[in-house]
mmCIF file of C-alpha atoms and ligand atoms in Angstrom:
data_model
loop_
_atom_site.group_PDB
_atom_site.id
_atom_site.type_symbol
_atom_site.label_atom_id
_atom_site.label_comp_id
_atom_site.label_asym_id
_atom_site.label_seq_id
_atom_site.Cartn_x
_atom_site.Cartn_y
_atom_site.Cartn_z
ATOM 1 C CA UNK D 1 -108.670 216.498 -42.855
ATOM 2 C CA UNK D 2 -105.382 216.506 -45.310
ATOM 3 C CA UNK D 3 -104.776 213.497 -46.846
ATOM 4 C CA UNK D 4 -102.341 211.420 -44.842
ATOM 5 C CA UNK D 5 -99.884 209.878 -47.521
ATOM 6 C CA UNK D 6 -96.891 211.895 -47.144
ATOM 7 C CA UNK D 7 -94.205 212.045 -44.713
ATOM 8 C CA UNK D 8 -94.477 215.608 -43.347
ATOM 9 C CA UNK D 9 -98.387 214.816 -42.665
ATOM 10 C CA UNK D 10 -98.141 211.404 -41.264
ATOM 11 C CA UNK D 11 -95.552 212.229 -38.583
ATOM 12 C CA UNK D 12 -97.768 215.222 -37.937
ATOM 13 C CA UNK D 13 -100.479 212.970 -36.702
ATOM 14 C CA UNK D 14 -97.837 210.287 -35.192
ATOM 15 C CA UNK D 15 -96.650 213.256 -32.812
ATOM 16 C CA UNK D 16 -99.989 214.647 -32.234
ATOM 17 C CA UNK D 17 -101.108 211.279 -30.950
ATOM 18 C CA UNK D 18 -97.639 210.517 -29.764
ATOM 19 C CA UNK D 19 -98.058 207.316 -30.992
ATOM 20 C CA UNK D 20 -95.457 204.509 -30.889
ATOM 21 C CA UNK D 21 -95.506 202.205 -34.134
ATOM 22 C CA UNK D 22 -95.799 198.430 -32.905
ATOM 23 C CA UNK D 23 -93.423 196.319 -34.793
ATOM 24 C CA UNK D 24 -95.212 193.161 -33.455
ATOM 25 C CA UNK D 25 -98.293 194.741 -35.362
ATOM 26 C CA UNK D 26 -96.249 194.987 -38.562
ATOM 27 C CA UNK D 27 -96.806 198.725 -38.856
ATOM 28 C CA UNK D 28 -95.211 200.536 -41.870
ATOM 29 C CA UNK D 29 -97.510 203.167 -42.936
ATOM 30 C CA UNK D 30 -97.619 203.767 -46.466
ATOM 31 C CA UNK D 31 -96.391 207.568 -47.133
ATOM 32 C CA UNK D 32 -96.670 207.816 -51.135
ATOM 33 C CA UNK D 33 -99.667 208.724 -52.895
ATOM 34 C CA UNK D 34 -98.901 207.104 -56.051
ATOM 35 C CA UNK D 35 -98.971 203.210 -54.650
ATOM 36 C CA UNK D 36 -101.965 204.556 -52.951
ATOM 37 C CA UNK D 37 -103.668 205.204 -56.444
ATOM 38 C CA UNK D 38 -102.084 201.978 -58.252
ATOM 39 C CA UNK D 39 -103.511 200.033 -55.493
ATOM 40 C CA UNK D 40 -107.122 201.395 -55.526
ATOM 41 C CA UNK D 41 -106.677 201.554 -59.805
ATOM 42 C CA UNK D 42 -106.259 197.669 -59.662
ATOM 43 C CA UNK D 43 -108.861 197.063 -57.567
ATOM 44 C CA UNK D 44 -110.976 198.813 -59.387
ATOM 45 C CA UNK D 45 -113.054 200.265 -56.550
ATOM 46 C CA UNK D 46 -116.156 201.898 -57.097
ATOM 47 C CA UNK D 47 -119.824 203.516 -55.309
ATOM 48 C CA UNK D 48 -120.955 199.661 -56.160
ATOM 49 C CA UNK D 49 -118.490 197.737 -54.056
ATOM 50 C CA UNK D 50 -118.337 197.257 -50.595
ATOM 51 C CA UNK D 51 -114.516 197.007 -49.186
ATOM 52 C CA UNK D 52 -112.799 195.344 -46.036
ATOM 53 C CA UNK D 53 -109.704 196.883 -45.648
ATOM 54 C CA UNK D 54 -107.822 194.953 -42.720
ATOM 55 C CA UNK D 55 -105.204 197.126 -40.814
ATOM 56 C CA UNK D 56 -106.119 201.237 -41.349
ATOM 57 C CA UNK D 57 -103.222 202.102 -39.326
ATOM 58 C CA UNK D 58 -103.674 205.801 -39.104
ATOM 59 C CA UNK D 59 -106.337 205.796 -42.114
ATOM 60 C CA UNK D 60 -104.243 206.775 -45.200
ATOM 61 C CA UNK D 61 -105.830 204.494 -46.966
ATOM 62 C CA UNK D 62 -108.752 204.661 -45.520
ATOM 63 C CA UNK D 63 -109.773 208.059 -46.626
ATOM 64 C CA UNK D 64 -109.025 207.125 -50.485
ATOM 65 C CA UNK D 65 -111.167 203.858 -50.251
ATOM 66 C CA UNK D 66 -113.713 205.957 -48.696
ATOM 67 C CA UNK D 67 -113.760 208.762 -51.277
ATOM 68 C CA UNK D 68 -114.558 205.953 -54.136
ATOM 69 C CA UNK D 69 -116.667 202.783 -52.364
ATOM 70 C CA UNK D 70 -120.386 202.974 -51.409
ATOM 71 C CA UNK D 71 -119.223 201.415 -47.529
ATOM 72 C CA UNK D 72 -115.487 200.320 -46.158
ATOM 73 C CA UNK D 73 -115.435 198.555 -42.878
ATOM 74 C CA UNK D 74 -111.813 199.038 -41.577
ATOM 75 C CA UNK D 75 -110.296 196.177 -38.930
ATOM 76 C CA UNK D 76 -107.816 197.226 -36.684
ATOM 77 C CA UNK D 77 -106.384 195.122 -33.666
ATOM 78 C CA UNK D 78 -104.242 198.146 -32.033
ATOM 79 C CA UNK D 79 -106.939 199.620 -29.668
ATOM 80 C CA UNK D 80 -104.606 203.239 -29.305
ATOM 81 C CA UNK D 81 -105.311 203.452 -33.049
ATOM 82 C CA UNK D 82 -108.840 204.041 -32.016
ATOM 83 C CA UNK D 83 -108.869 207.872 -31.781
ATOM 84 C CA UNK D 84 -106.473 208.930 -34.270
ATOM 85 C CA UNK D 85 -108.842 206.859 -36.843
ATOM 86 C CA UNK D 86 -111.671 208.949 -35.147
ATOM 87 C CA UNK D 87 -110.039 211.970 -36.039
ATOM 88 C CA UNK D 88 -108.781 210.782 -40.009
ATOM 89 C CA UNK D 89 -111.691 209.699 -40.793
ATOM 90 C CA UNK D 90 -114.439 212.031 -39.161
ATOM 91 C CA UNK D 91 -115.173 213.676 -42.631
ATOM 92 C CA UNK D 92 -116.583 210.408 -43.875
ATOM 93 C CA UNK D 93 -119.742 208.841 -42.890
ATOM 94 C CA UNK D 94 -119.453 205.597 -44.876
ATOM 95 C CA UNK D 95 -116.145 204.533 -43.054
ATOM 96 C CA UNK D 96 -117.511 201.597 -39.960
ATOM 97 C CA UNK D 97 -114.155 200.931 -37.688
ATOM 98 C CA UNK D 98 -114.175 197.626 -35.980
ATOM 99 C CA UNK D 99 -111.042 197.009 -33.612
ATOM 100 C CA UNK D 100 -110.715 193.338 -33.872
ATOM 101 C CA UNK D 101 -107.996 190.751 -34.906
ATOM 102 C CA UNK D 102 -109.098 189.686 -38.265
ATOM 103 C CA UNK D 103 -107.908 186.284 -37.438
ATOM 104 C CA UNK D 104 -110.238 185.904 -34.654
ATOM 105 C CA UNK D 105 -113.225 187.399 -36.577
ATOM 106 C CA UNK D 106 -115.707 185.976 -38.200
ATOM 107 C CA UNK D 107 -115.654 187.392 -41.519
ATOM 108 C CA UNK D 108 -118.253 185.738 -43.911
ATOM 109 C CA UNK D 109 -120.694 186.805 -40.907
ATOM 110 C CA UNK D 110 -119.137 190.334 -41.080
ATOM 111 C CA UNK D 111 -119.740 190.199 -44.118
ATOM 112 C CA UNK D 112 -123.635 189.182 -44.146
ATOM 113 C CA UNK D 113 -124.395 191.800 -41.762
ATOM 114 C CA UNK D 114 -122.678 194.270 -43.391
ATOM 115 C CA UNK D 115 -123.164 193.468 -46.945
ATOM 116 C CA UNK D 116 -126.201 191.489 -46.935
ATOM 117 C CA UNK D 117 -124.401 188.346 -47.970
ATOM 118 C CA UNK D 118 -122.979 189.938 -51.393
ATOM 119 C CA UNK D 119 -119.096 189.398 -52.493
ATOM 120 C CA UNK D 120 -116.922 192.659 -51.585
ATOM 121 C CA UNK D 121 -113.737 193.438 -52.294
ATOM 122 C CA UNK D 122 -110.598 193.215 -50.001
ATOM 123 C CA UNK D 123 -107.985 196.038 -50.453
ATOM 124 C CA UNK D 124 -105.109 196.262 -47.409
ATOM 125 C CA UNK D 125 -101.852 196.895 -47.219
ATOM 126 C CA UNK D 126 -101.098 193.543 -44.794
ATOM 127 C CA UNK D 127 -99.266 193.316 -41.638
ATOM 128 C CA UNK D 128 -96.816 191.103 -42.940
ATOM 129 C CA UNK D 129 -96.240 188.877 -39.869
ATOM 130 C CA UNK D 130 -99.333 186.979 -40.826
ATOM 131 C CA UNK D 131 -99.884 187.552 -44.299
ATOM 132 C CA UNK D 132 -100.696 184.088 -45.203
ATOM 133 C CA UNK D 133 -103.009 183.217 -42.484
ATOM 134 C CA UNK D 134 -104.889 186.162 -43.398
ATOM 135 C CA UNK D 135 -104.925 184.827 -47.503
ATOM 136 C CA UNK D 136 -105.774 181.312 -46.145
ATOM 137 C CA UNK D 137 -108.848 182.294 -44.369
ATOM 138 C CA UNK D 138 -109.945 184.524 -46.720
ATOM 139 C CA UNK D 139 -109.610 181.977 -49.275
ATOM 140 C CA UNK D 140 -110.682 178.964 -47.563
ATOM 141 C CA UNK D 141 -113.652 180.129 -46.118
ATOM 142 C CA UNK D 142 -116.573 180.689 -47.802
ATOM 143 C CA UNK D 143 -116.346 184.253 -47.496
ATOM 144 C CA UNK D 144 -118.418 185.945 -50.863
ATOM 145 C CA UNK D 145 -115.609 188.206 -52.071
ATOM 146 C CA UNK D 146 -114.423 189.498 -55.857
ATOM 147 C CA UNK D 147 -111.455 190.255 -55.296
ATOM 148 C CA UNK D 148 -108.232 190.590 -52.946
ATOM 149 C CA UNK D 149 -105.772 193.248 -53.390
ATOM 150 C CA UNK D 150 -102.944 193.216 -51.102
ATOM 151 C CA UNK D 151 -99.555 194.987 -50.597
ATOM 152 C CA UNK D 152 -97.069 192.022 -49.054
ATOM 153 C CA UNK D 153 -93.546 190.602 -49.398
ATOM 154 C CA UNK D 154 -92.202 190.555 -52.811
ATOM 155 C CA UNK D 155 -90.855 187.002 -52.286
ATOM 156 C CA UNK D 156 -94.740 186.088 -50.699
ATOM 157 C CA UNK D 157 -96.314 187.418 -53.957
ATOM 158 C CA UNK D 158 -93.760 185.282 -56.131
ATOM 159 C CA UNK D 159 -94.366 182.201 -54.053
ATOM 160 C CA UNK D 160 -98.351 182.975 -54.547
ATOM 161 C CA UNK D 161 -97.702 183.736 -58.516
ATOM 162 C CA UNK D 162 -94.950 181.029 -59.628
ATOM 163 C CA UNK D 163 -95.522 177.582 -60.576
ATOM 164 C CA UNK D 164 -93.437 174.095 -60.917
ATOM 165 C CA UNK D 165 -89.669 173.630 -60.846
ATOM 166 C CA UNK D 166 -89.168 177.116 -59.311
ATOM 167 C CA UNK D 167 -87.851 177.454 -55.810
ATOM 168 C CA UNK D 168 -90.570 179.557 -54.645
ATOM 169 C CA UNK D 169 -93.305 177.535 -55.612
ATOM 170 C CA UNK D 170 -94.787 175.570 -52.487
ATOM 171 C CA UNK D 171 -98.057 175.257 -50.883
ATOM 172 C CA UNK D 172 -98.705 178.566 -50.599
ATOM 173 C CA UNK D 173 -98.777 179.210 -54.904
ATOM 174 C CA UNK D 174 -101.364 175.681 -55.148
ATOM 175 C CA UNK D 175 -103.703 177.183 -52.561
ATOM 176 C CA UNK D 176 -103.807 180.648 -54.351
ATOM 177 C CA UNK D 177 -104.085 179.418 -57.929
ATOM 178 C CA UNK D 178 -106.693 176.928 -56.836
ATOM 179 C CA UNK D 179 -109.258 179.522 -55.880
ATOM 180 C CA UNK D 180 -107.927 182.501 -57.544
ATOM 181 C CA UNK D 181 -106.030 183.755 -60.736
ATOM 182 C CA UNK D 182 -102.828 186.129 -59.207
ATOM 183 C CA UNK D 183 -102.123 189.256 -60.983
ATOM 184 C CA UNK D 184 -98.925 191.081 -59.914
ATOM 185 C CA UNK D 185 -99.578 194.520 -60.131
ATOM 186 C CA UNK D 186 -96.340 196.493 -58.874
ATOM 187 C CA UNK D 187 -93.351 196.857 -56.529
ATOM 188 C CA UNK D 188 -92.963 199.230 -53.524
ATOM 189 C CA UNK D 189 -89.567 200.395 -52.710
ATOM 190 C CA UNK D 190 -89.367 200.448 -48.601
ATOM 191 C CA UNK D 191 -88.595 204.120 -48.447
ATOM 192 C CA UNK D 192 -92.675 204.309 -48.907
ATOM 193 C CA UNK D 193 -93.245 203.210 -45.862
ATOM 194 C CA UNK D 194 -92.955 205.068 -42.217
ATOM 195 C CA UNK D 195 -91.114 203.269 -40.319
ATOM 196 C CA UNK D 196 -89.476 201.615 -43.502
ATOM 197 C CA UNK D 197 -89.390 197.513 -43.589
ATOM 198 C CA UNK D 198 -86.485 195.606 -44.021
ATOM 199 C CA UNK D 199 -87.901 194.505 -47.282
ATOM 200 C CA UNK D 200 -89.241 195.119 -50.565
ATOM 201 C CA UNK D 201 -92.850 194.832 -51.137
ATOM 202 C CA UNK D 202 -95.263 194.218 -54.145
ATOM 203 C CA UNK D 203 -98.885 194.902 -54.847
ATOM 204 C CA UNK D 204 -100.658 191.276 -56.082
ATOM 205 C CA UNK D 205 -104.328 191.207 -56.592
ATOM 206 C CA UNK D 206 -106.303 188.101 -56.322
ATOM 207 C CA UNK D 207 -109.140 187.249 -58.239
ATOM 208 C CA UNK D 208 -111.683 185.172 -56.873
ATOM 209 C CA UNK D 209 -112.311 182.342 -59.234
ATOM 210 C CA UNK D 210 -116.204 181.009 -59.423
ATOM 211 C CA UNK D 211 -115.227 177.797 -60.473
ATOM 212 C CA UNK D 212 -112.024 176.485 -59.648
ATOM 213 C CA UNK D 213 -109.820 175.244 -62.389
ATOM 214 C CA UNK D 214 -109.595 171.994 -61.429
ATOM 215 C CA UNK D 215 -112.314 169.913 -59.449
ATOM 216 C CA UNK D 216 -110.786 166.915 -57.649
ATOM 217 C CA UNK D 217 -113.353 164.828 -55.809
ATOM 218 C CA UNK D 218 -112.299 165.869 -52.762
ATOM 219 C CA UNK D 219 -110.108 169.109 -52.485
ATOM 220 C CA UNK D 220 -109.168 168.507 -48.668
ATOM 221 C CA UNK D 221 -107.068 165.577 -49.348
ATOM 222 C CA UNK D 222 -105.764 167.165 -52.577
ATOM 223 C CA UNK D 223 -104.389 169.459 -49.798
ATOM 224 C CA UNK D 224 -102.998 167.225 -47.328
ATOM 225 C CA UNK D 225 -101.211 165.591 -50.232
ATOM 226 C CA UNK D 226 -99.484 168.775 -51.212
ATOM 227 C CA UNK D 227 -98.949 169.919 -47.486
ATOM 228 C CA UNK D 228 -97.058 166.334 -46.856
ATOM 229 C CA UNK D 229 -95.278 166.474 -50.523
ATOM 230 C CA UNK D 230 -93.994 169.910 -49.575
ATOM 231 C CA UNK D 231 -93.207 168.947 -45.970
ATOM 232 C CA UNK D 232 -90.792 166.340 -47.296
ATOM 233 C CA UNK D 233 -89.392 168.558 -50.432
ATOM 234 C CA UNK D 234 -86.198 166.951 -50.610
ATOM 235 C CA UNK D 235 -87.536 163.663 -51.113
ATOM 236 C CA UNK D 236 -89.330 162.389 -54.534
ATOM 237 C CA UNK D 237 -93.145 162.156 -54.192
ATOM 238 C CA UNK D 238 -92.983 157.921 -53.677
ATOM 239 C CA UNK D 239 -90.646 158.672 -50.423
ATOM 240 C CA UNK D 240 -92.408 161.839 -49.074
ATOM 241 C CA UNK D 241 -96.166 160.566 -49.277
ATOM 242 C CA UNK D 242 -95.286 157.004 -47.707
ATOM 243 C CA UNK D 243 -93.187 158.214 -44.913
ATOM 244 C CA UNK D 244 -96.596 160.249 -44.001
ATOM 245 C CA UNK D 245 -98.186 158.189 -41.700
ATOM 246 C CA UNK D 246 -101.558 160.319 -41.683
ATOM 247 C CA UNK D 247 -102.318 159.536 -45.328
ATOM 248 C CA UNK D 248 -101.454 155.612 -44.821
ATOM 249 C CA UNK D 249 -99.799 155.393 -48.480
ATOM 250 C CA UNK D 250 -97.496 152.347 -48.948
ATOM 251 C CA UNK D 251 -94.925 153.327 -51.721
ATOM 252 C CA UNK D 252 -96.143 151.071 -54.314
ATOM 253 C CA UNK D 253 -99.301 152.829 -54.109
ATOM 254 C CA UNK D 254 -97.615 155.897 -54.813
ATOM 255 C CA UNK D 255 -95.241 154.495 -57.285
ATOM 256 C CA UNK D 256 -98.706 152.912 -59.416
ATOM 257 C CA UNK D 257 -100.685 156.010 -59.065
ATOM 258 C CA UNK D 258 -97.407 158.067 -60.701
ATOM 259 C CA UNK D 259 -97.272 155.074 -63.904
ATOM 260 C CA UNK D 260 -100.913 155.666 -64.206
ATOM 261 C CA UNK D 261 -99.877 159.091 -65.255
ATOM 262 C CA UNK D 262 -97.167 158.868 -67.034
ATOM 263 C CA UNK D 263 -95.004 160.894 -64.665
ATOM 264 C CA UNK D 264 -91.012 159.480 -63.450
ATOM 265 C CA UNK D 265 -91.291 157.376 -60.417
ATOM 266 C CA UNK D 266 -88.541 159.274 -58.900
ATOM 267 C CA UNK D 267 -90.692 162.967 -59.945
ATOM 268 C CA UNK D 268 -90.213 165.512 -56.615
ATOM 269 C CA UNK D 269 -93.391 166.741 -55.571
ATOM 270 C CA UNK D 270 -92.429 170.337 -56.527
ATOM 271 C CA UNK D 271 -92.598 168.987 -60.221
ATOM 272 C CA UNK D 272 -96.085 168.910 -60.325
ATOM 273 C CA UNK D 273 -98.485 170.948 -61.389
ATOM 274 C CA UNK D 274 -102.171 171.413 -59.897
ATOM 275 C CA UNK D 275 -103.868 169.526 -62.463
ATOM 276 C CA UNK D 276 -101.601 166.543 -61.698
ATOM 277 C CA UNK D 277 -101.936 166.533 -57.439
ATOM 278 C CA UNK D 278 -105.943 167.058 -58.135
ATOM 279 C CA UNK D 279 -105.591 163.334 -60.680
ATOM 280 C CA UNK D 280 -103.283 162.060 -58.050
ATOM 281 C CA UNK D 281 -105.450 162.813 -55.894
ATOM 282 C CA UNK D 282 -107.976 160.973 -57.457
ATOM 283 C CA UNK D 283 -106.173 157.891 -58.131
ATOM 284 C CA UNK D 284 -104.852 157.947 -54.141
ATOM 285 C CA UNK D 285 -107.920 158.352 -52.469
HETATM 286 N N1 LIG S 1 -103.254 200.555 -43.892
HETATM 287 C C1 LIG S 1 -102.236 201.312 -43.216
HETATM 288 C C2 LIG S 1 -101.317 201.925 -44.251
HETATM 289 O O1 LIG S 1 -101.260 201.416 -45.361
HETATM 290 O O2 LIG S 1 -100.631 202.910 -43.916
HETATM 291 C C3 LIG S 1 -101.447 200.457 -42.209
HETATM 292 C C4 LIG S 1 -100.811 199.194 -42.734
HETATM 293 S S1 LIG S 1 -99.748 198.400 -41.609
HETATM 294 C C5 LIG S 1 -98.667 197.565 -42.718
HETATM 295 C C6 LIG S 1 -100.671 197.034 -40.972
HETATM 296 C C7 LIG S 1 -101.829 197.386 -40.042
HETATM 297 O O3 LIG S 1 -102.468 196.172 -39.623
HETATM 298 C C8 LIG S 1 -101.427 198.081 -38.764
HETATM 299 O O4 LIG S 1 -102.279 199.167 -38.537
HETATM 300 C C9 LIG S 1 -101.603 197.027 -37.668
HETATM 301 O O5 LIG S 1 -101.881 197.566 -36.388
HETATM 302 C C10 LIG S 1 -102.758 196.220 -38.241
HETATM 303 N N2 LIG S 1 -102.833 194.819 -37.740
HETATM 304 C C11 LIG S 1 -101.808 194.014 -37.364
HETATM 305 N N3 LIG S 1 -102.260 192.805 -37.007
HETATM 306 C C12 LIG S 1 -103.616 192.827 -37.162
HETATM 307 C C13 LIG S 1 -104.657 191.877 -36.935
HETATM 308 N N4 LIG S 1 -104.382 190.645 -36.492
HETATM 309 N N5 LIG S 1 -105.943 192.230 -37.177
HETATM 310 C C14 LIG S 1 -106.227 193.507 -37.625
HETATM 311 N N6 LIG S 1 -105.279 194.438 -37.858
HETATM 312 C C15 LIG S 1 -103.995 194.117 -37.642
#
């Protein structure tokens, strides 16, 4: 079998199979071989690693993770993707298939059974209507992985990369930088895509910290804190925590914890970096 990342040989098998690309499945096949190899370059993917790729589509990148990992276990929810897969992918025998929705699996069992227990690598190019659920749980979990290396929205990957006092910065970029280091690795025009998205796209890789950088003594309400200081964004920290009524924080409490550390009283939670929420969250708990 050709390889699939063109145009001409990807509506080939899209005719042959008269399929019908599921926008509710965020299908945009990637058609250029070059993001195919910057993607696999960064992730460094070799006969050692073992990779999940979530979302084959019609295999295109299947076949190159194939060609350079010991084992890839592909998850696919769309069940008529079954047989064209079948056919992509019948010159490799270290390619396992699993139709599935990745948010419903378990994956740090998948990845026992399959791996014996060892870290793999995570290379996909993500549907992007649940991109960060997918990060979350990988990240969250105690799934043993290396790395993550994932085509998304350019404006996700910026709100995973940036840090204080830009726009982008949220929830989203704590979570990331708190149990991995974000590397940016390119941009993908849409016109690499079939169907092409609306947007622009960009390559990120995430690498799996061992330790995390900063060790609160308890990381869930670290968490909640920056979920509720984000929830309120437009109001400074002192307003936004107390009007949580989950945490139970009066404002002076707030307003002590923020003298203690030398940061304004009237600082907007979007100010502070992840070394402050993790003393804050020390000093609130
Ligand atoms: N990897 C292929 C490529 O690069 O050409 C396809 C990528 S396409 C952007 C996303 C793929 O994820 C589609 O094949 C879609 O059916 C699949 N998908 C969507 N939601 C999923 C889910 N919840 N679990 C597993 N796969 C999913």
């Amino acid at each position: 079998m050709a390889y699939l990342a063109t145009p001409y040989k990807t509506a080939e098998i899209v005719k042959k199979y008269n399929f019908a690309f599921r926008k509710k499945f965020g299908q945009n096949f990637l058609i250029n071989a070059q993001v195919l190899e910057d993607i696999l370059d960064s992730a460094g993917v070799s006969e050692e690693d073992t990779v999940l790729e979530i979302g084959p589509g019609i295999g295109t990148m299947t076949q190159y993770l194939a060609e350079r990992a010991g084992k890839v276990i592909a998850v696919e929810i769309d069940r008529s993707l079954l047989p064209i897969l079948a056919d992509t992918l019948s010159d490799y025998d270290n390619v396992k298939v699993i139709n599935e929705d990745i948010l419903k699996l378990d994956i740090e069992k998948l990845v026992n059974e399959e791996n014996g227990g060892k870290p793999i690598k995570v290379v996909a190019n993500l549907p992007y209507y649940i991109t960060t659920s997918i990060i979350m749980a990988l990240l969250e979990k105690p799934v043993p992985l290396k790395s993550i290396t994932i085509m998304v929205q350019k404006e996700v990957a910026e709100r995973m990369q940036t840090g204080p006092g830009s726009k982008d910065y949220g929830a989203l970029s704590l979570a990331v930088q708190y149990y991995a280091d974000p590397v940016i690795v390119r941009e993908v025009s849409p016109d690499c895509f079939m169907p092409s998205p609306a947007v622009t796209s960009t390559v990120i890789r995430l690498d799996r910290y061992t330790e995390p950088p900063v060790k609160p003594e308890n990381p869930a309400y670290m968490f909640r804190l920056i979920r509720a200081s984000f929830n309120h964004r437009r109001k400074t920290l002192v307003n936004g925590l107390s009007s949580e009524p989950s945490l139970g924080l009066s404002k002076e409490r707030v307003y002590e914890a923020l003298e203690k550390m030398e940061l304004r009283t009237d600082i907007r939670g979007e100010k502070l970096t992840l070394e402050e929420y993790a003393k804050l969250s020390d000093l609130l708990r």
